[in-house]
Short mmCIF file of C-alpha atoms in Angstrom, two decimals:
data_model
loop_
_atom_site.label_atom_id
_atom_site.label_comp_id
_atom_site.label_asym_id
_atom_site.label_seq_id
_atom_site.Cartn_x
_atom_site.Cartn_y
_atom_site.Cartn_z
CA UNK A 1 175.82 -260.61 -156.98
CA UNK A 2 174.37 -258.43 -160.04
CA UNK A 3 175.98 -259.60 -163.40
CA UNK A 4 176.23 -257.11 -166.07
CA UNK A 5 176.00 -258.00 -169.77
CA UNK A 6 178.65 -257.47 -171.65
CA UNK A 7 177.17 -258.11 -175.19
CA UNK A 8 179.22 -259.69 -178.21
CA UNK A 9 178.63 -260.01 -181.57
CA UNK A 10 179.24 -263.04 -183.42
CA UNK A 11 178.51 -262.50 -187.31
CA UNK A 12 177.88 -265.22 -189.72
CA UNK A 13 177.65 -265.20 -193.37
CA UNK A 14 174.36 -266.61 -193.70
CA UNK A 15 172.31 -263.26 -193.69
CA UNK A 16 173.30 -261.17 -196.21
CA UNK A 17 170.31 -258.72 -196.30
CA UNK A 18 172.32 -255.68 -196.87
CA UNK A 19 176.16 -254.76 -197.50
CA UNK A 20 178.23 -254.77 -194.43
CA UNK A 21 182.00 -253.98 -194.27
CA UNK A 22 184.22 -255.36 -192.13
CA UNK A 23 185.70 -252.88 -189.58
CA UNK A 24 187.18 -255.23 -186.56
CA UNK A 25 186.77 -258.83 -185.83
CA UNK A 26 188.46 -261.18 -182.43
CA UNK A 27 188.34 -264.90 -183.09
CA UNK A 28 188.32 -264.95 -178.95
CA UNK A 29 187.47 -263.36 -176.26
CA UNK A 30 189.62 -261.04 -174.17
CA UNK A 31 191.75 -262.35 -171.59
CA UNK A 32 190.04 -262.84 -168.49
CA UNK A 33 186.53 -262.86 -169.93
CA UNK A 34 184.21 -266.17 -170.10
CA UNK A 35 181.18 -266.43 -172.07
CA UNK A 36 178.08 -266.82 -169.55
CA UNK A 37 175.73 -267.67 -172.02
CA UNK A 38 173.32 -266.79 -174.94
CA UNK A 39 171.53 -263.39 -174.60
CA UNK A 40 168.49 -264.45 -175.12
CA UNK A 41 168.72 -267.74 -172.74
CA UNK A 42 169.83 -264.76 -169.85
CA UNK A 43 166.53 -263.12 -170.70
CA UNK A 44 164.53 -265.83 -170.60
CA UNK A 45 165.07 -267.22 -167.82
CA UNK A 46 165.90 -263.95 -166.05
CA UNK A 47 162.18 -263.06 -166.86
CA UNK A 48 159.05 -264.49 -168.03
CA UNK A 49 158.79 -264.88 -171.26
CA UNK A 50 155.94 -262.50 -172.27
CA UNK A 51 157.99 -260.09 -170.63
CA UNK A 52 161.67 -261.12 -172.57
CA UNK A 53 159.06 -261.05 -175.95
CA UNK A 54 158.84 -257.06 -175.60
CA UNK A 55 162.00 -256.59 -174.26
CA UNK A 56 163.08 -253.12 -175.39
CA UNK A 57 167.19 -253.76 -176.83
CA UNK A 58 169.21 -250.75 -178.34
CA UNK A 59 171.64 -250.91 -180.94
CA UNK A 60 173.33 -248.33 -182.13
CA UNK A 61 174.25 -247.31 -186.21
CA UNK A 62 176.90 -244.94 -187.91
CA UNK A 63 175.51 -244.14 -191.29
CA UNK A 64 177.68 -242.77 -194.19
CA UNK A 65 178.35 -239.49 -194.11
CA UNK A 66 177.83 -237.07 -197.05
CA UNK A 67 181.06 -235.67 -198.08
CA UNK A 68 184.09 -236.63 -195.31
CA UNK A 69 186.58 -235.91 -197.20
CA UNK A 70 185.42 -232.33 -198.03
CA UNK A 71 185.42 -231.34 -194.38
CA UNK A 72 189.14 -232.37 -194.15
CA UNK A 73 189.92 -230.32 -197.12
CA UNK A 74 188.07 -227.41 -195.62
CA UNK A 75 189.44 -227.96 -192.63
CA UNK A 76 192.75 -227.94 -193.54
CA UNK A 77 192.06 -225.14 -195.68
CA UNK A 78 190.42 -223.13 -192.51
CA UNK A 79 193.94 -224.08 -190.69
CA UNK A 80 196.69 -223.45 -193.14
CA UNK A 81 197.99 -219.75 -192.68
CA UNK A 82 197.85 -217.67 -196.23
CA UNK A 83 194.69 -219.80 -197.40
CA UNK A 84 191.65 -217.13 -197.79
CA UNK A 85 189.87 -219.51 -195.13
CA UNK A 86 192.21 -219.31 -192.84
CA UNK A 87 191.04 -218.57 -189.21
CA UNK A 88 187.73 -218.97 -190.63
CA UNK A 89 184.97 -220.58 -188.50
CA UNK A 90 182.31 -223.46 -189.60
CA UNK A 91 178.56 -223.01 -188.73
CA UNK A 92 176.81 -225.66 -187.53
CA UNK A 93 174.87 -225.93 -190.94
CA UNK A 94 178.17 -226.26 -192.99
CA UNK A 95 178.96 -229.19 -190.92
CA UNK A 96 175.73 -230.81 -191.41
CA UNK A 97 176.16 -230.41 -195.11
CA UNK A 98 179.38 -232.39 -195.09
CA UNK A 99 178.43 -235.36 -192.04
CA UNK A 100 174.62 -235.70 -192.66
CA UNK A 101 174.54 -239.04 -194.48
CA UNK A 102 173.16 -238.87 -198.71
CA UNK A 103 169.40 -239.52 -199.52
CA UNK A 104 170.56 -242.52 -200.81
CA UNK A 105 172.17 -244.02 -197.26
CA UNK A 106 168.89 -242.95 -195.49
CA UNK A 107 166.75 -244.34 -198.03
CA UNK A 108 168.15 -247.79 -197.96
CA UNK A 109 168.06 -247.63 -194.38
CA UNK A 110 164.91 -246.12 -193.35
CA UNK A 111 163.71 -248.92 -195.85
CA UNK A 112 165.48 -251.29 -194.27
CA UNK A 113 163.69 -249.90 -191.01
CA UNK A 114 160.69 -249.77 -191.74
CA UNK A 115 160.25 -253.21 -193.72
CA UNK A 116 161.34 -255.08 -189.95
CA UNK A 117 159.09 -252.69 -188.59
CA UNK A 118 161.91 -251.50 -186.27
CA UNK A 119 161.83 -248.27 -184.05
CA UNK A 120 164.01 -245.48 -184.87
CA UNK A 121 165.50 -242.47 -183.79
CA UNK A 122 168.53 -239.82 -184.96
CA UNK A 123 170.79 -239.25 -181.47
CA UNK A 124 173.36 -237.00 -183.32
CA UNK A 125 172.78 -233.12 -184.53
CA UNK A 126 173.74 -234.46 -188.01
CA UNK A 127 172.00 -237.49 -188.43
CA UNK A 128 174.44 -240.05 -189.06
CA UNK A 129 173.94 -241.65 -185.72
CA UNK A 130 170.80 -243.46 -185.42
CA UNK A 131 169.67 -245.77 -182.65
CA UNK A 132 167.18 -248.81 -183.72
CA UNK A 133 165.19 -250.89 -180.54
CA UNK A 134 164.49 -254.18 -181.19
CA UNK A 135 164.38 -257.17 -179.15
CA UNK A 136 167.43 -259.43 -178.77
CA UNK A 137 165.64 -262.73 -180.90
CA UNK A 138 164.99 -260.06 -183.66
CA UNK A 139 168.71 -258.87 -183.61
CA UNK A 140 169.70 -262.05 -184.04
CA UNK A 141 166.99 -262.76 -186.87
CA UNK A 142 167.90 -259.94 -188.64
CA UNK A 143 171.83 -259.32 -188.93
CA UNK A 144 172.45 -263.35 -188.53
CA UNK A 145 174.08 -262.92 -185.28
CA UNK A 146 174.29 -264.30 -181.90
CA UNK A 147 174.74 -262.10 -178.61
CA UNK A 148 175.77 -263.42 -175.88
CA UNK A 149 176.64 -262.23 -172.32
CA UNK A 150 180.25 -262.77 -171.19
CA UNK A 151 181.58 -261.82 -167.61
CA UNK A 152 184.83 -261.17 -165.75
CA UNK A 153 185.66 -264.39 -163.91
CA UNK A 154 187.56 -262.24 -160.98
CA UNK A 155 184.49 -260.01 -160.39
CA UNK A 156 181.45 -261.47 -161.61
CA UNK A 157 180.06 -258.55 -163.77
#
């Protein structure tokens, strides 16, 4: 049977290399779901270890946007009948101007970036999503984590 990796985050406060906020946290896992393991212990011995070195891993990374709470006021201007906006359409470019994130966010973390010597790219039209490969060691290295595979007891994946 093929297992699929369901990976988990487990921050600790050891690594405090840049400012993170809090957005959800589970002291457990879900119901029904067993830990199988470290990550990187399922990729070594999954593969040889020159191979697991290289690895290619994706993460994924919402960066600030701009001005948030300027599109809501526009777009509740756009939507609210006897406003001079109203019925009014936003281009594509007045979007970017409000979700693009500041010079400053992409400063501090193209910096960030680029002092790991991580791989980046921008997968959203606006820039504020921005996907980072790195191997799984290096994750954990970096943001003073520890990702491990978990599986469904009942189905093996």
């Amino acid at each position: 049977m093929s297992q699929v990796p369901l990976f988990w985050v487990f921050l600790n406060d050891s690594v405090k290399k840049l400012p993170r906020q809090l957005r959800q946290q589970r002291y457990k896992s879900p119901l029904h779901v067993a830990p199988a393991g470290s990550a990187v212990l399922h990729l070594i011995t999954s593969c040889p270890t020159t191979v697991w070195v290289h690895q290619p891993w994706t993460l994924r990374f919402r960066l600030t946007s701009n001005d948030v709470s300027g599109l809501q006021e526009k777009l509740l201007s756009i939507a609210t009948p006897g406003s001079r906006d109203f019925r009014q359409w936003l281009s594509q470019d007045e979007i970017k101007t409000f979700m693009a994130p500041s010079s400053d966010t992409l400063n501090t973390f193209n910096s960030f970036t680029s002092t790991h010597d991580l791989n980046t790219s921008v997968i959203s039209p606006h820039g504020d999503w921005v996907a980072v490969t790195l191997p799984v060691w290096q994750a954990n290295t970096l943001f003073g984590a520890t990702y491990a595979n978990y599986t469904h007891p009942e189905f093996h994946q």
